[in-house]
Coordinates of C-alpha atoms in Angstrom, one line a residue:
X467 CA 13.5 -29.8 87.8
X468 CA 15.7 -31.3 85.3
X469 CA 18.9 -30.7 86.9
X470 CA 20.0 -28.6 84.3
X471 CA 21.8 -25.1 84.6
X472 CA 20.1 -23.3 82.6
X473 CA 23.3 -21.0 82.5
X474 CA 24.4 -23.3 80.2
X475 CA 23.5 -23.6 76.7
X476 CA 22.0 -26.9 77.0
X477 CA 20.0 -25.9 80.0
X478 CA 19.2 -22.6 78.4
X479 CA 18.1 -23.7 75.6
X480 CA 15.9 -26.3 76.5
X481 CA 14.8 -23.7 78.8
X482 CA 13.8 -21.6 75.9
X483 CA 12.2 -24.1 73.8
X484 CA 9.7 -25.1 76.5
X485 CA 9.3 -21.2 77.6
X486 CA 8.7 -20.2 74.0
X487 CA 6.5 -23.4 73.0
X488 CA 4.1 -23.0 75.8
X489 CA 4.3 -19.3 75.2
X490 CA 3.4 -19.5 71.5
X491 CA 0.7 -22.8 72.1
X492 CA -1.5 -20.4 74.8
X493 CA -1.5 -16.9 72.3
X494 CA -1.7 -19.6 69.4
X495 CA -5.2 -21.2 70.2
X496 CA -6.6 -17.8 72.2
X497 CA -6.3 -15.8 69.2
X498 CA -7.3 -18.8 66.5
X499 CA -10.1 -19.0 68.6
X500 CA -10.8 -15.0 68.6
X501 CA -9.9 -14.4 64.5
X502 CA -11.9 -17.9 63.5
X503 CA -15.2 -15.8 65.6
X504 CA -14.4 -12.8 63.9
X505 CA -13.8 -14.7 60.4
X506 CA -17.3 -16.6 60.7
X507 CA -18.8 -13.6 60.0
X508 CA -17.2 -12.9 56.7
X509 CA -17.5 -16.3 54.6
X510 CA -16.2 -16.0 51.3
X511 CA -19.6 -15.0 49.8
X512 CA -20.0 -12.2 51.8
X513 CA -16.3 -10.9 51.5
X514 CA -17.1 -11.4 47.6
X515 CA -20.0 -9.2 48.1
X516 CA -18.7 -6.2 50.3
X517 CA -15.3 -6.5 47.6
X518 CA -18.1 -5.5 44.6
X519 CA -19.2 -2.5 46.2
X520 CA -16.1 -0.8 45.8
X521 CA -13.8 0.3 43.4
X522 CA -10.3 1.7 42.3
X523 CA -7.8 2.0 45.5
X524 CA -11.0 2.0 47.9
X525 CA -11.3 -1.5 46.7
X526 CA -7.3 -2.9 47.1
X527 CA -7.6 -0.9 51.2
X528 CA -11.3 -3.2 52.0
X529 CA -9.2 -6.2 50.4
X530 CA -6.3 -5.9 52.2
X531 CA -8.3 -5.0 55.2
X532 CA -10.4 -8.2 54.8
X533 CA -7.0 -9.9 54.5
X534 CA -6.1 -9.2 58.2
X535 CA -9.2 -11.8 59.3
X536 CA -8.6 -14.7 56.9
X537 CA -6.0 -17.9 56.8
X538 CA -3.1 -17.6 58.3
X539 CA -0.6 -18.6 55.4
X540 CA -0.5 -17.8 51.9
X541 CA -1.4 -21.7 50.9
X542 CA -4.6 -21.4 52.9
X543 CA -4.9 -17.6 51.4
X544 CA -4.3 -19.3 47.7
X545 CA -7.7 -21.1 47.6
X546 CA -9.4 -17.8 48.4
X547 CA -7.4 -15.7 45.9
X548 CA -8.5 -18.5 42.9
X549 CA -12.0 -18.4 44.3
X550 CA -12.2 -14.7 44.1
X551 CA -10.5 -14.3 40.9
X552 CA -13.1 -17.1 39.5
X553 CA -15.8 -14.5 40.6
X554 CA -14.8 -11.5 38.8
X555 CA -13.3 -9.4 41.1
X556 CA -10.7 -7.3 39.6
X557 CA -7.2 -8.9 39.7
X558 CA -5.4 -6.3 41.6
X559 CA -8.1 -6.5 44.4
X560 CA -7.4 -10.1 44.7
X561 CA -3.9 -9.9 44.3
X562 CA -4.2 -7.0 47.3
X563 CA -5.7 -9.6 49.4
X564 CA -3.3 -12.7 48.6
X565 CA -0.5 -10.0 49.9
X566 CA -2.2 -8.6 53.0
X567 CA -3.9 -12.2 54.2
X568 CA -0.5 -14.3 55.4
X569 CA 1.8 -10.8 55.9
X570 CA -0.8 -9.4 58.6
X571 CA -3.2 -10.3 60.7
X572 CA -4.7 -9.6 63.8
X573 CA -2.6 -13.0 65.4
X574 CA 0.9 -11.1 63.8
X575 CA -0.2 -7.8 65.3
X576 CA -0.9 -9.8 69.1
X577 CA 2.6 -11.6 68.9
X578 CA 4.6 -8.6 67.6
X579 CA 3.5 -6.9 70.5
X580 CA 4.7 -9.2 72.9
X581 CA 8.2 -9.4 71.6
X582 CA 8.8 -5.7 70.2
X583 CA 6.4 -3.5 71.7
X584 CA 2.8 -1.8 70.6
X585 CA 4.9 0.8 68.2
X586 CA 7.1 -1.8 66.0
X587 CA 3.7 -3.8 65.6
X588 CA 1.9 -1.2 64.6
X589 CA 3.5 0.1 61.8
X590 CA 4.3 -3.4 60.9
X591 CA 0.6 -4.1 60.3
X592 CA 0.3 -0.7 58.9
X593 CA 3.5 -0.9 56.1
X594 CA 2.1 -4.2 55.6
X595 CA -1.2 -3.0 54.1
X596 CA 0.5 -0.5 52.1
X597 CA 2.5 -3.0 50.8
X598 CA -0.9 -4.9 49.9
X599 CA -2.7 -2.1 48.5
X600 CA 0.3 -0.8 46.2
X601 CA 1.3 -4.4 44.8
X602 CA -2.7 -5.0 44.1
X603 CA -3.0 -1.5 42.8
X604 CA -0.1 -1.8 40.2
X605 CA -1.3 -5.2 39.3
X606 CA -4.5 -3.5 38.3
X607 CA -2.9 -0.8 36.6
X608 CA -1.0 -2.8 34.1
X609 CA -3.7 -5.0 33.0
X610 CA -2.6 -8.2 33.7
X611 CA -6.0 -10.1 33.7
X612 CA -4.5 -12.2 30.2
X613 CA -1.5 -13.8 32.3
X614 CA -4.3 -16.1 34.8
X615 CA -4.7 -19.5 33.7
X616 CA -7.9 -19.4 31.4
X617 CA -9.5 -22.5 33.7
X618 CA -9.9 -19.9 36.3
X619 CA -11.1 -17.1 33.9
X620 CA -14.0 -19.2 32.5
X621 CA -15.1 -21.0 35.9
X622 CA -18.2 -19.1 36.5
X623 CA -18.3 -18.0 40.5
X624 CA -21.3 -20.4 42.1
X625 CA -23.1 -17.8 44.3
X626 CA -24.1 -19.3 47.1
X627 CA -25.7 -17.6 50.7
X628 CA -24.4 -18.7 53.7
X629 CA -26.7 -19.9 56.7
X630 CA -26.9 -17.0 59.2
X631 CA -25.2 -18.6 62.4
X632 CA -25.5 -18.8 65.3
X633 CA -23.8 -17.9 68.5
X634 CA -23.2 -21.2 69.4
X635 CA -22.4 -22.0 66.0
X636 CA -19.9 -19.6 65.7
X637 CA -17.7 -20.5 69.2
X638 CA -17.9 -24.0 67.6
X639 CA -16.8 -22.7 64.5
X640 CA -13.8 -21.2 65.9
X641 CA -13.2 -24.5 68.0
X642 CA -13.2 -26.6 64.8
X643 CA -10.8 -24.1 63.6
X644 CA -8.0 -23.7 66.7
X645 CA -8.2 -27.3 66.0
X646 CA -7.7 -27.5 62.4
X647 CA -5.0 -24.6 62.5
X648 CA -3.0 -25.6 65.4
X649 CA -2.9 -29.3 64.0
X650 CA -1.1 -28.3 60.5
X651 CA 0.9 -25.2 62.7
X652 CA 2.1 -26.5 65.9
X653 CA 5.2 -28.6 63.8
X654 CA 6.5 -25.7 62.6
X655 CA 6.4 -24.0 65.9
X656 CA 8.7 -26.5 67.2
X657 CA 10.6 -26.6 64.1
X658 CA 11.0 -22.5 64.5
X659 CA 11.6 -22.2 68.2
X660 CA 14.0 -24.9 68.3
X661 CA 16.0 -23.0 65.3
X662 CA 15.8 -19.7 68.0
X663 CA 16.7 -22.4 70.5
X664 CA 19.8 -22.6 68.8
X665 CA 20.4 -18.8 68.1
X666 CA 19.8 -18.0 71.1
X667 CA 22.4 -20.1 73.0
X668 CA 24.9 -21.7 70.8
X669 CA 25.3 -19.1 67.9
X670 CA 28.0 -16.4 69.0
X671 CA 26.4 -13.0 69.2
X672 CA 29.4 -11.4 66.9
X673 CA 28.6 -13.5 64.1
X674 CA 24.5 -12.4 63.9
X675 CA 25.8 -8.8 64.3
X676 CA 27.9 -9.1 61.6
X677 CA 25.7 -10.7 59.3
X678 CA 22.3 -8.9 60.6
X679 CA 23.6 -6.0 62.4
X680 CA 23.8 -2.3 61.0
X681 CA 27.4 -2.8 59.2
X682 CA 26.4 -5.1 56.9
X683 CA 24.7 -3.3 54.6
X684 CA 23.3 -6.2 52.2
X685 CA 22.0 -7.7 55.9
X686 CA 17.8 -6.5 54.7
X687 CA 18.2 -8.2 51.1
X688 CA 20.2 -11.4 53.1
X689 CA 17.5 -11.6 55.3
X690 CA 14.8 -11.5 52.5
X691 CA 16.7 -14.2 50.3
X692 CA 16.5 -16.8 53.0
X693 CA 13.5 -16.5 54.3
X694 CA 12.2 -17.4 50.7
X695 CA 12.7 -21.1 50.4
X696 CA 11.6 -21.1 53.9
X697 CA 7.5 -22.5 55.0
X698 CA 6.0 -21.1 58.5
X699 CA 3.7 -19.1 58.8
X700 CA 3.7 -15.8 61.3
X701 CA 3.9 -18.1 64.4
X702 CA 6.7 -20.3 63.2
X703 CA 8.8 -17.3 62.5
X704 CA 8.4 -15.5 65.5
X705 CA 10.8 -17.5 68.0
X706 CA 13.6 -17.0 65.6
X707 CA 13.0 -13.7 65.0
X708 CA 12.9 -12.7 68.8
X709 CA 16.1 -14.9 68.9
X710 CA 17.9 -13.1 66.6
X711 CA 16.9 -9.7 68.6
X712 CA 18.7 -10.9 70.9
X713 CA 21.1 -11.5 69.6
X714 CA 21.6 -7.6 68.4
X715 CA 20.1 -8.1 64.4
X716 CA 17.9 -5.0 63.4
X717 CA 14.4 -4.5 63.4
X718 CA 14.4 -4.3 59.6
X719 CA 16.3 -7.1 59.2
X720 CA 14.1 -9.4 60.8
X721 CA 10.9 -8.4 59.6
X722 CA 12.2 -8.5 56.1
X723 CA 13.0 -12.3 56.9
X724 CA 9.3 -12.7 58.6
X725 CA 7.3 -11.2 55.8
X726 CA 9.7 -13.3 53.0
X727 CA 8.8 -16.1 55.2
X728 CA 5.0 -15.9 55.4
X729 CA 4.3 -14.2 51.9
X730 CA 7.0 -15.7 49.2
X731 CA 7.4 -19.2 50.5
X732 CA 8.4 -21.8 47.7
X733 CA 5.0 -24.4 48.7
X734 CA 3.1 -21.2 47.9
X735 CA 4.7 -19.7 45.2
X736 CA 4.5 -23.7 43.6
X737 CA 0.5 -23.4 44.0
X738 CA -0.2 -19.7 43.1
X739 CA 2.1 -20.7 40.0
X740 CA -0.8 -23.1 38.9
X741 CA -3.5 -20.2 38.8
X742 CA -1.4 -17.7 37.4
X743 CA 1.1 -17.4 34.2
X744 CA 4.9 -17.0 35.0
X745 CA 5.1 -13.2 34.2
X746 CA 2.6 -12.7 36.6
X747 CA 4.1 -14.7 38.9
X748 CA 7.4 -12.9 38.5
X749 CA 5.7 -9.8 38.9
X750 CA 3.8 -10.5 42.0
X751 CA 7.4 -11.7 43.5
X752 CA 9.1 -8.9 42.2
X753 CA 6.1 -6.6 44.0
X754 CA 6.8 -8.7 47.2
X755 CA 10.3 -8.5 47.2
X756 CA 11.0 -5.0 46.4
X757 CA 8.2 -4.0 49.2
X758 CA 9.7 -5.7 51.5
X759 CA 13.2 -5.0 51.3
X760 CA 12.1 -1.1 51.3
X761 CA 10.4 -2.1 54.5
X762 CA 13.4 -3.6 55.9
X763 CA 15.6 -0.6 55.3
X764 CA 13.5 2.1 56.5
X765 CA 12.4 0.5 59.9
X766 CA 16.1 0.0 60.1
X767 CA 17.1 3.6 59.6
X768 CA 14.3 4.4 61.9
X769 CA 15.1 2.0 64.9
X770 CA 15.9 4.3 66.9
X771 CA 12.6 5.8 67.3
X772 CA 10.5 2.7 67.8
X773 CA 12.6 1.0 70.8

């Protein structure tokens, strides 16, 4: 319609960016609309309560679990974490769930489908949740309840019920809510497909292979390194990640780069810093980064069975 070739790059990659916006806009508000239903029915009080009624590793798999149905990025997940922690959950519990809520949820597991296929997303989530469980579990183990800021240790949890809803207030809920999220998302979907936009037509496929591909073997820990400084959130990341399959980078590569994204992203790391001392910090990134690289590696070494 545009008189554009789109066997060109410019053509193809406006091509893209409109394909791959409207793409991620439809799935965006269908499944903010489906998670925000699902989410109504576990307010922070009730997650609170069903977290209490477990204990030891059961406790760090509900957490992690609840994690999957909650914000979608780790500075909406922050909030949460402090409330929790103010509460008196155990530390490694909450730390479970500040891993699991912006590395998976059910939106990631949706959108991972439709660019790698059911298997890939399904061990995704699943890896995910053992990273979330193991980093809250260790946490726990070593006792690190003196290295949170004592303003969150000494705020007493305010136990409030939440109105039963209903029906009606619960699709409105979720309405409020695709409009809320896709507000403060929606710039970084343009911001992340027009990077794939890019990738995908003007970046020679050589160079991604031999950055990302399986000869470089520093390619995971690459990967992991940049997606630090980085803020997106699952949705954001996902046009440059199907990009860069294209574009021949591995599996492990580029789920290392999407979980650095969405779990260790500076804006975060900058606000959990102001809950939590700097050794616990470090050790929550180390946690985070050591998980994920291990990820990275083994679902490259395994490619070959999940495509």
């Amino acid at each position: 319609m545009l008189g554009l070739d789109v066997g060109e790059r410019a053509g193809g990659s406006i091509q893209f960016f409109l394909y791959d916006v409207l793409k991620i806009t439809v799935l965006l508000c269908f499944l903010i609309f489906v998670i925000s239903y699902i989410q109504s029915y576990f307010p922070p009080e009730r997650s609170k309560r069903i977290l209490g009624r477990f204990h030891g590793v059961g406790a760090n798999i509900i957490s992690a679990l609840l994690g999957t149905v909650t914000p979608f990025c780790s500075c909406s997940s922050i909030p949460l974490f402090i409330g929790f922690a103010s509460a008196g959950l155990p530390l490694g519990v909450t730390f479970s769930f500040l891993i699991s809520s912006p590395m998976v949820d059910l939106g990631s597991l949706i959108l991972l489908m439709s660019i790698f296929g059911v298997k890939v997303a399904i061990v995704y989530v699943v890896v995910g949740l053992m990273i979330a469980v193991a980093g809250g579990t260790l946490i726990e183990k070593l006792h690190m309840e003196k290295y949170v800021e004592n303003f969150i240790l000494s705020a007493s949890g305010v136990d409030i019920e939440s109105p039963a809803l209903t029906k009606q207030e619960r699709v409105q809920f979720a309405k409020e809510q695709v409009v809320f999220t896709f507000k403060k998302v929606f710039p970084y979907i343009l911001i992340g497909v027009g990077i794939g936009a890019v990738i995908h037509n003007w970046i020679p496929e050589n160079w991604i292979e031999a950055v990302l591909g399986g000869d470089n073997p520093f390619g995971v820990i690459l990967a992991a390194l940049v997606g630090v400084p980085m803020y997106a959130d699952i949705f954001g990341t996902i046009p440059v990640a199907e990009a860069l399959l294209y574009k021949g980078a591995q599996i492990g590569t580029i789920l290392s780069f999407m979980m650095a994204v969405t779990t260790l992203s500076l804006p975060s790391m900058i606000m959990l810093r102001k809950a939590v001392k700097p050794k616990l910090l470090a050790l929550f990134i180390g946690i985070c980064t050591v998980g994920i690289i291990i990820v990275g590696y083994l679902f490259n070494a395994f490619q070959f069975l999940l495509i």
